[in-house]
PDB file of C-alpha atoms in Angstrom:
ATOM      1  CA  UNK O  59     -10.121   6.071  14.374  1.00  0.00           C
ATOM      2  CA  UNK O  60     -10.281   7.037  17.966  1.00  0.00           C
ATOM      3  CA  UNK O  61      -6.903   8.632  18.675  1.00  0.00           C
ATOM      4  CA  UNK O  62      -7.042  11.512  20.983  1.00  0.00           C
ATOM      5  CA  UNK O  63      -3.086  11.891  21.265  1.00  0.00           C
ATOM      6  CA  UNK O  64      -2.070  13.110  18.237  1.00  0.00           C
ATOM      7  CA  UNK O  65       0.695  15.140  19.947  1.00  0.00           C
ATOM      8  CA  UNK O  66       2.884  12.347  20.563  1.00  0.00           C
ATOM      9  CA  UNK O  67       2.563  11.392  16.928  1.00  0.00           C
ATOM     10  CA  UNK O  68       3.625  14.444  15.692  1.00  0.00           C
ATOM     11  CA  UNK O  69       6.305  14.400  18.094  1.00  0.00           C
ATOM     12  CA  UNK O  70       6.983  10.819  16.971  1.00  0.00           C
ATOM     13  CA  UNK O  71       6.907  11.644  13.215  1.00  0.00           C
ATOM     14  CA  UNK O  72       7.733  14.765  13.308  1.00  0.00           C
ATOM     15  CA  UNK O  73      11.109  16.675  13.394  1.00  0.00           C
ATOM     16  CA  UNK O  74      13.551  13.778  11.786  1.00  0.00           C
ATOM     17  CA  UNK O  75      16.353  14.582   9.832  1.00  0.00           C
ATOM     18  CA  UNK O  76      18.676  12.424   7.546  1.00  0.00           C
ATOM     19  CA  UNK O  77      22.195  11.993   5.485  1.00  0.00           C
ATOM     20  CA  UNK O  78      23.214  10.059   3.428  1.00  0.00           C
ATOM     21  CA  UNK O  79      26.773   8.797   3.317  1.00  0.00           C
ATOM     22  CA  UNK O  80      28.748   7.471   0.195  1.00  0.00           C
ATOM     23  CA  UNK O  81      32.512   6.855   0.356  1.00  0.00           C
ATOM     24  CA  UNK O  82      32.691   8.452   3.450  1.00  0.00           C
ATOM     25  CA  UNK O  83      31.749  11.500   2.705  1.00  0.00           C
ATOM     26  CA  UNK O  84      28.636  12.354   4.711  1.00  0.00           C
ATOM     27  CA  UNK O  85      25.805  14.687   3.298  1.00  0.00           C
ATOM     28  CA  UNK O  86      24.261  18.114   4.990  1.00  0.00           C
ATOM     29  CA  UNK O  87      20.941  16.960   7.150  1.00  0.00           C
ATOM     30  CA  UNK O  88      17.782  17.147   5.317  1.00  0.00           C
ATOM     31  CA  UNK O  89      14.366  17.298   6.428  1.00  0.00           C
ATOM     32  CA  UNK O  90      12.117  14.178   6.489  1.00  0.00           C
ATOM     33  CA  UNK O  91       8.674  15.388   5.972  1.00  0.00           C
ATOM     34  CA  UNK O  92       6.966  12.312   5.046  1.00  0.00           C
ATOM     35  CA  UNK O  93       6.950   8.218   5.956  1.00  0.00           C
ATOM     36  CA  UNK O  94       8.364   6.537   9.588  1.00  0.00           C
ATOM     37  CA  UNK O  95      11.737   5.555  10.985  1.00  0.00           C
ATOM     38  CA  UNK O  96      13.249   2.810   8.843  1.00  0.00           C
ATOM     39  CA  UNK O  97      12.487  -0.112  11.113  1.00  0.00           C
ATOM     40  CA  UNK O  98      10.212   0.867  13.410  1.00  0.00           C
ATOM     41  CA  UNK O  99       7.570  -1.286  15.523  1.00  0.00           C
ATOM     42  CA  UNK O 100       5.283   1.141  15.146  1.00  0.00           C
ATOM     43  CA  UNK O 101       5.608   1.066  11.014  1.00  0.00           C
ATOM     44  CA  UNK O 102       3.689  -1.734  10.175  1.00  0.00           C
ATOM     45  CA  UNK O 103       0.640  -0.618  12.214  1.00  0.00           C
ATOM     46  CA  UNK O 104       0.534   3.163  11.392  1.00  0.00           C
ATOM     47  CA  UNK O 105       0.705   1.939   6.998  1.00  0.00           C
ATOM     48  CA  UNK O 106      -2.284   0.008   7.917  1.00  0.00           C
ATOM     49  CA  UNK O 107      -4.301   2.734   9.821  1.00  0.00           C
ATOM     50  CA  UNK O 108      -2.712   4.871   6.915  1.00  0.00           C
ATOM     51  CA  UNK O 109      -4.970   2.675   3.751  1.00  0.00           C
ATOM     52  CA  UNK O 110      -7.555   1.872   6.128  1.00  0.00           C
ATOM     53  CA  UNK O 111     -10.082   3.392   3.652  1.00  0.00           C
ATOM     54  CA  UNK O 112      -8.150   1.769   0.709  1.00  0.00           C
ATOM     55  CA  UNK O 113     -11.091  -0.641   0.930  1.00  0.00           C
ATOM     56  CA  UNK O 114     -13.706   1.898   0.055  1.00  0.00           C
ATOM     57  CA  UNK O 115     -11.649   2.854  -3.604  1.00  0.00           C
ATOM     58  CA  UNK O 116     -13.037  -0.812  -5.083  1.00  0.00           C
ATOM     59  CA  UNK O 117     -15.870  -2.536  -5.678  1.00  0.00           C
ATOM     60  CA  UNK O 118     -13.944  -6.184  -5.209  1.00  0.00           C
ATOM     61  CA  UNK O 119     -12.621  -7.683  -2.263  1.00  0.00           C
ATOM     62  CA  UNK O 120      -9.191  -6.421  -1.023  1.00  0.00           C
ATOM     63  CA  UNK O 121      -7.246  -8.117   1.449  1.00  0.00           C
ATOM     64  CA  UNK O 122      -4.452  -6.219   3.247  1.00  0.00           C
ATOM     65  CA  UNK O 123      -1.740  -7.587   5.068  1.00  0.00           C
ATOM     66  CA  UNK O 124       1.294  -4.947   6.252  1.00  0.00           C
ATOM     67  CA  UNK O 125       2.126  -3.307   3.149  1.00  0.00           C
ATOM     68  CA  UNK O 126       0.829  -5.790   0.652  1.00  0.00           C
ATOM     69  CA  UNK O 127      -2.866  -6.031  -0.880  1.00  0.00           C
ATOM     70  CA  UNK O 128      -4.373  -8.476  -2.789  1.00  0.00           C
ATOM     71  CA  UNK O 129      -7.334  -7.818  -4.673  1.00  0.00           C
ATOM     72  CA  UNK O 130      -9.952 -10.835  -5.395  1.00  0.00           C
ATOM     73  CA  UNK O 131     -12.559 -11.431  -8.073  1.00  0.00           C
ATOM     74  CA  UNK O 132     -14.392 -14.229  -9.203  1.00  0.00           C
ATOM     75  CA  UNK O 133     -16.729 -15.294 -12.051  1.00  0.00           C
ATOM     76  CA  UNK O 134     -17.115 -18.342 -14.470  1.00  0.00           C
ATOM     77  CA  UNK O 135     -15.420 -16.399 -17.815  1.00  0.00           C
ATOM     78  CA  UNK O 136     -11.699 -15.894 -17.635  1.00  0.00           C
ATOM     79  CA  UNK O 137     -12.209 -12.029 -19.775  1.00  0.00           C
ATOM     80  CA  UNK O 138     -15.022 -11.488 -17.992  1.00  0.00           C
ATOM     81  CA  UNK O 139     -12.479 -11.790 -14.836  1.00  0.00           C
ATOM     82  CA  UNK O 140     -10.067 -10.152 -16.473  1.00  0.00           C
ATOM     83  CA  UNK O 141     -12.030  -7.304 -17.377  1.00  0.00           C
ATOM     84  CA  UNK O 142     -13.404  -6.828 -13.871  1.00  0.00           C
ATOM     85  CA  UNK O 143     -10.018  -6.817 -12.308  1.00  0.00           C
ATOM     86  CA  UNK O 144      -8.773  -4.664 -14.850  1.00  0.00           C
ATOM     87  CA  UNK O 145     -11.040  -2.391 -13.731  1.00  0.00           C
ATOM     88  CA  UNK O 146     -10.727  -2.666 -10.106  1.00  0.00           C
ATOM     89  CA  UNK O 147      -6.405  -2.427 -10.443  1.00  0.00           C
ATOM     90  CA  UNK O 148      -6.911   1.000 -11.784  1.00  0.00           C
ATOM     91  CA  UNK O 149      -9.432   2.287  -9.203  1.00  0.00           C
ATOM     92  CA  UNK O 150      -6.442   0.772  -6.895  1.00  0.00           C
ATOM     93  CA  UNK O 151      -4.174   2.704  -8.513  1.00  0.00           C
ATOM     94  CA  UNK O 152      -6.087   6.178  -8.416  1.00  0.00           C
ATOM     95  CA  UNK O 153      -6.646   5.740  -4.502  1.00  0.00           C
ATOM     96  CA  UNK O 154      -2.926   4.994  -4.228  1.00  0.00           C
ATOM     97  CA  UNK O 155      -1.830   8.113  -6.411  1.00  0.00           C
ATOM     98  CA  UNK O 156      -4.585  10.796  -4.397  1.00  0.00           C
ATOM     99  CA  UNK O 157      -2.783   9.081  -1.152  1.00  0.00           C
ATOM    100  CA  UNK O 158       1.101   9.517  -2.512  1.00  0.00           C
ATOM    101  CA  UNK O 159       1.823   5.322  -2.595  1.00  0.00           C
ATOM    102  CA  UNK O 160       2.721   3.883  -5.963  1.00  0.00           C
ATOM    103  CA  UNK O 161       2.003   0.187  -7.104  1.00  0.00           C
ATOM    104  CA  UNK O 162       5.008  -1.809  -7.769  1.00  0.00           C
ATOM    105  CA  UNK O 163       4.507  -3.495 -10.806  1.00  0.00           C
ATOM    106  CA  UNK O 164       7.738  -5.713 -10.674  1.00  0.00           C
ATOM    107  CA  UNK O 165       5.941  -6.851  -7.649  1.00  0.00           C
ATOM    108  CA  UNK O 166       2.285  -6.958  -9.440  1.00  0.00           C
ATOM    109  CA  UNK O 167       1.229 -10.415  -9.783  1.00  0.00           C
ATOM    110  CA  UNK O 168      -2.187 -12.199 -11.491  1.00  0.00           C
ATOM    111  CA  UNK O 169      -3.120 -15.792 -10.500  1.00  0.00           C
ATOM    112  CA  UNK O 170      -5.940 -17.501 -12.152  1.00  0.00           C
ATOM    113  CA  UNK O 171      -7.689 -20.211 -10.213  1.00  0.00           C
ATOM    114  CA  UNK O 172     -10.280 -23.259 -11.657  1.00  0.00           C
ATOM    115  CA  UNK O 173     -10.470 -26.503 -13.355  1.00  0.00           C
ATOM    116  CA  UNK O 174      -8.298 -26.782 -16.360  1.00  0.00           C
ATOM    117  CA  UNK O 175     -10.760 -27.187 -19.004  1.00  0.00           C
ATOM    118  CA  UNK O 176     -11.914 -23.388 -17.914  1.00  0.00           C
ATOM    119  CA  UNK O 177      -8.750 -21.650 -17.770  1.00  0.00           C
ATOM    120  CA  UNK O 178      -7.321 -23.226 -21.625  1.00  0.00           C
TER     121      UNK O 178
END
């Protein structure tokens, strides 16, 4: 991608610790070893260079916006759509698993677009 200072993000990422508190009773540090700072500017744009090659895992188009996707296929023949998309959601969800992300299936939505006569 170009970087040539990867020092400062391992200094960046690297090194955090964390606690968690519940009724006031605060927890021993543990060792972050994966993800960013909870709210950091820098979050949004290091997930994206993080699934930049999420595009190469399917054959459909796949938009990506922050941390949400959207994967688009067309055709004429509703099963023949579903099929295809099928198909493509689970290539999505092998690239996901081999890169330690998880879909969110309460969040996992299908929209069908085209005249009504079509989609009855």
């Amino acid at each position: 991608m170009g970087i040539d200072f990867t020092e400062w993000f391992k200094s960046y990422l690297g090194g955090r610790q964390q606690v968690v508190v519940a009724n006031e009773t605060t927890s021993e540090p543990g060792i972050v070893s994966c993800g960013v700072p909870q709210g950091s500017i820098l979050g949004p744009l290091l997930f994206l260079c993080y699934v930049n090659d999420m595009p190469i895992s399917v054959k459909c188009k796949l938009l990506l916006y922050a941390d949400d996707s959207a994967l688009i296929v067309s055709g004429s023949d509703p099963q023949a759509i579903a099929s295809l998309l099928s198909k493509e959601l689970e290539s999505c969800r092998k690239w996901l698993m081999d890169n330690k992300l998880s879909l969110h299936l309460g969040k996992t939505e299908s929209i069908l677009f085209g005249p009504k006569k079509k989609i009855k």
